[in-house]
Amino acid sequence: TGVQTCALPIFTNPSNPQCEATEQELTRLGVRYVAVDLTQNPSTFEQIKDAGFKQIPVVISPNASWSGHQPNKIRQLAQNLAA
């Protein structure tokens, strides 16, 4: 089995239900992540928007990046990290 060597950044807003659901799913699947609170990091929020992401959360992984709560992508990410 694979070993996840570093925590993935997840760009979030703590009061957003999609962010909460994404974090819960990542935790349930054993994916290590670090949540970056965009309400506390306005310059990072601007960079996320400039990169073309239209909604939160934004998940950045070695093989894929996406925005919004996307359970299928979260499961695929967990499978890839475990491979």
PDB file of C-alpha atoms in Angstrom, residues 17-76:
ATOM      1  CA  PRO A  17     -21.383  23.206   4.368  1.00  0.00           C
ATOM      2  CA  GLN A  18     -19.552  21.966   1.235  1.00  0.00           C
ATOM      3  CA  CYS A  19     -16.219  22.578   2.936  1.00  0.00           C
ATOM      4  CA  GLU A  20     -17.364  20.730   6.045  1.00  0.00           C
ATOM      5  CA  ALA A  21     -18.637  17.784   3.984  1.00  0.00           C
ATOM      6  CA  THR A  22     -15.362  17.588   2.043  1.00  0.00           C
ATOM      7  CA  GLU A  23     -13.269  17.620   5.211  1.00  0.00           C
ATOM      8  CA  GLN A  24     -15.463  14.921   6.802  1.00  0.00           C
ATOM      9  CA  GLU A  25     -15.128  12.705   3.714  1.00  0.00           C
ATOM     10  CA  LEU A  26     -11.346  13.151   3.560  1.00  0.00           C
ATOM     11  CA  THR A  27     -11.077  12.272   7.253  1.00  0.00           C
ATOM     12  CA  ARG A  28     -13.354   9.238   6.858  1.00  0.00           C
ATOM     13  CA  LEU A  29     -11.176   7.943   3.999  1.00  0.00           C
ATOM     14  CA  GLY A  30      -7.932   8.555   5.912  1.00  0.00           C
ATOM     15  CA  VAL A  31      -6.598  11.303   3.647  1.00  0.00           C
ATOM     16  CA  ARG A  32      -4.266  13.673   5.490  1.00  0.00           C
ATOM     17  CA  TYR A  33      -4.971  17.322   4.775  1.00  0.00           C
ATOM     18  CA  VAL A  34      -4.411  20.771   6.172  1.00  0.00           C
ATOM     19  CA  ALA A  35      -7.325  23.196   6.007  1.00  0.00           C
ATOM     20  CA  VAL A  36      -6.440  26.735   4.945  1.00  0.00           C
ATOM     21  CA  ASP A  37      -9.135  29.132   6.153  1.00  0.00           C
ATOM     22  CA  LEU A  38      -9.641  31.600   3.316  1.00  0.00           C
ATOM     23  CA  THR A  39     -11.453  34.026   5.624  1.00  0.00           C
ATOM     24  CA  GLN A  40      -8.135  34.421   7.463  1.00  0.00           C
ATOM     25  CA  ASN A  41      -6.005  34.487   4.285  1.00  0.00           C
ATOM     26  CA  PRO A  42      -7.470  37.055   1.858  1.00  0.00           C
ATOM     27  CA  SER A  43      -4.392  37.082  -0.408  1.00  0.00           C
ATOM     28  CA  THR A  44      -4.611  33.299  -0.779  1.00  0.00           C
ATOM     29  CA  PHE A  45      -8.317  33.677  -1.577  1.00  0.00           C
ATOM     30  CA  GLU A  46      -7.414  36.105  -4.381  1.00  0.00           C
ATOM     31  CA  GLN A  47      -4.826  33.636  -5.737  1.00  0.00           C
ATOM     32  CA  ILE A  48      -7.422  30.842  -5.723  1.00  0.00           C
ATOM     33  CA  LYS A  49      -9.855  33.042  -7.660  1.00  0.00           C
ATOM     34  CA  ASP A  50      -7.116  34.135 -10.082  1.00  0.00           C
ATOM     35  CA  ALA A  51      -6.318  30.456 -10.738  1.00  0.00           C
ATOM     36  CA  GLY A  52      -9.879  30.036 -12.013  1.00  0.00           C
ATOM     37  CA  PHE A  53     -11.530  28.266  -9.093  1.00  0.00           C
ATOM     38  CA  LYS A  54     -15.126  29.467  -8.775  1.00  0.00           C
ATOM     39  CA  GLN A  55     -16.251  27.818  -5.542  1.00  0.00           C
ATOM     40  CA  ILE A  56     -14.941  26.381  -2.307  1.00  0.00           C
ATOM     41  CA  PRO A  57     -13.563  24.145  -1.032  1.00  0.00           C
ATOM     42  CA  VAL A  58     -10.575  23.904  -3.340  1.00  0.00           C
ATOM     43  CA  VAL A  59      -8.629  20.650  -3.134  1.00  0.00           C
ATOM     44  CA  ILE A  60      -5.080  20.553  -4.517  1.00  0.00           C
ATOM     45  CA  SER A  61      -3.500  17.121  -4.937  1.00  0.00           C
ATOM     46  CA  PRO A  62      -0.533  15.814  -6.937  1.00  0.00           C
ATOM     47  CA  ASN A  63      -2.749  14.419  -9.721  1.00  0.00           C
ATOM     48  CA  ALA A  64      -5.881  16.560  -9.638  1.00  0.00           C
ATOM     49  CA  SER A  65      -7.330  19.788  -8.361  1.00  0.00           C
ATOM     50  CA  TRP A  66     -10.966  20.758  -8.083  1.00  0.00           C
ATOM     51  CA  SER A  67     -13.427  23.017  -6.347  1.00  0.00           C
ATOM     52  CA  GLY A  68     -16.679  22.242  -4.599  1.00  0.00           C
ATOM     53  CA  HIS A  69     -17.691  19.133  -2.688  1.00  0.00           C
ATOM     54  CA  GLN A  70     -17.077  16.256  -5.114  1.00  0.00           C
ATOM     55  CA  PRO A  71     -17.376  12.869  -3.369  1.00  0.00           C
ATOM     56  CA  ASN A  72     -16.362  10.875  -6.469  1.00  0.00           C
ATOM     57  CA  LYS A  73     -13.113  12.840  -6.806  1.00  0.00           C
ATOM     58  CA  ILE A  74     -12.437  12.497  -3.084  1.00  0.00           C
ATOM     59  CA  ARG A  75     -12.831   8.696  -3.313  1.00  0.00           C
ATOM     60  CA  GLN A  76     -10.574   8.578  -6.397  1.00  0.00           C
TER      61      GLN A  76
END
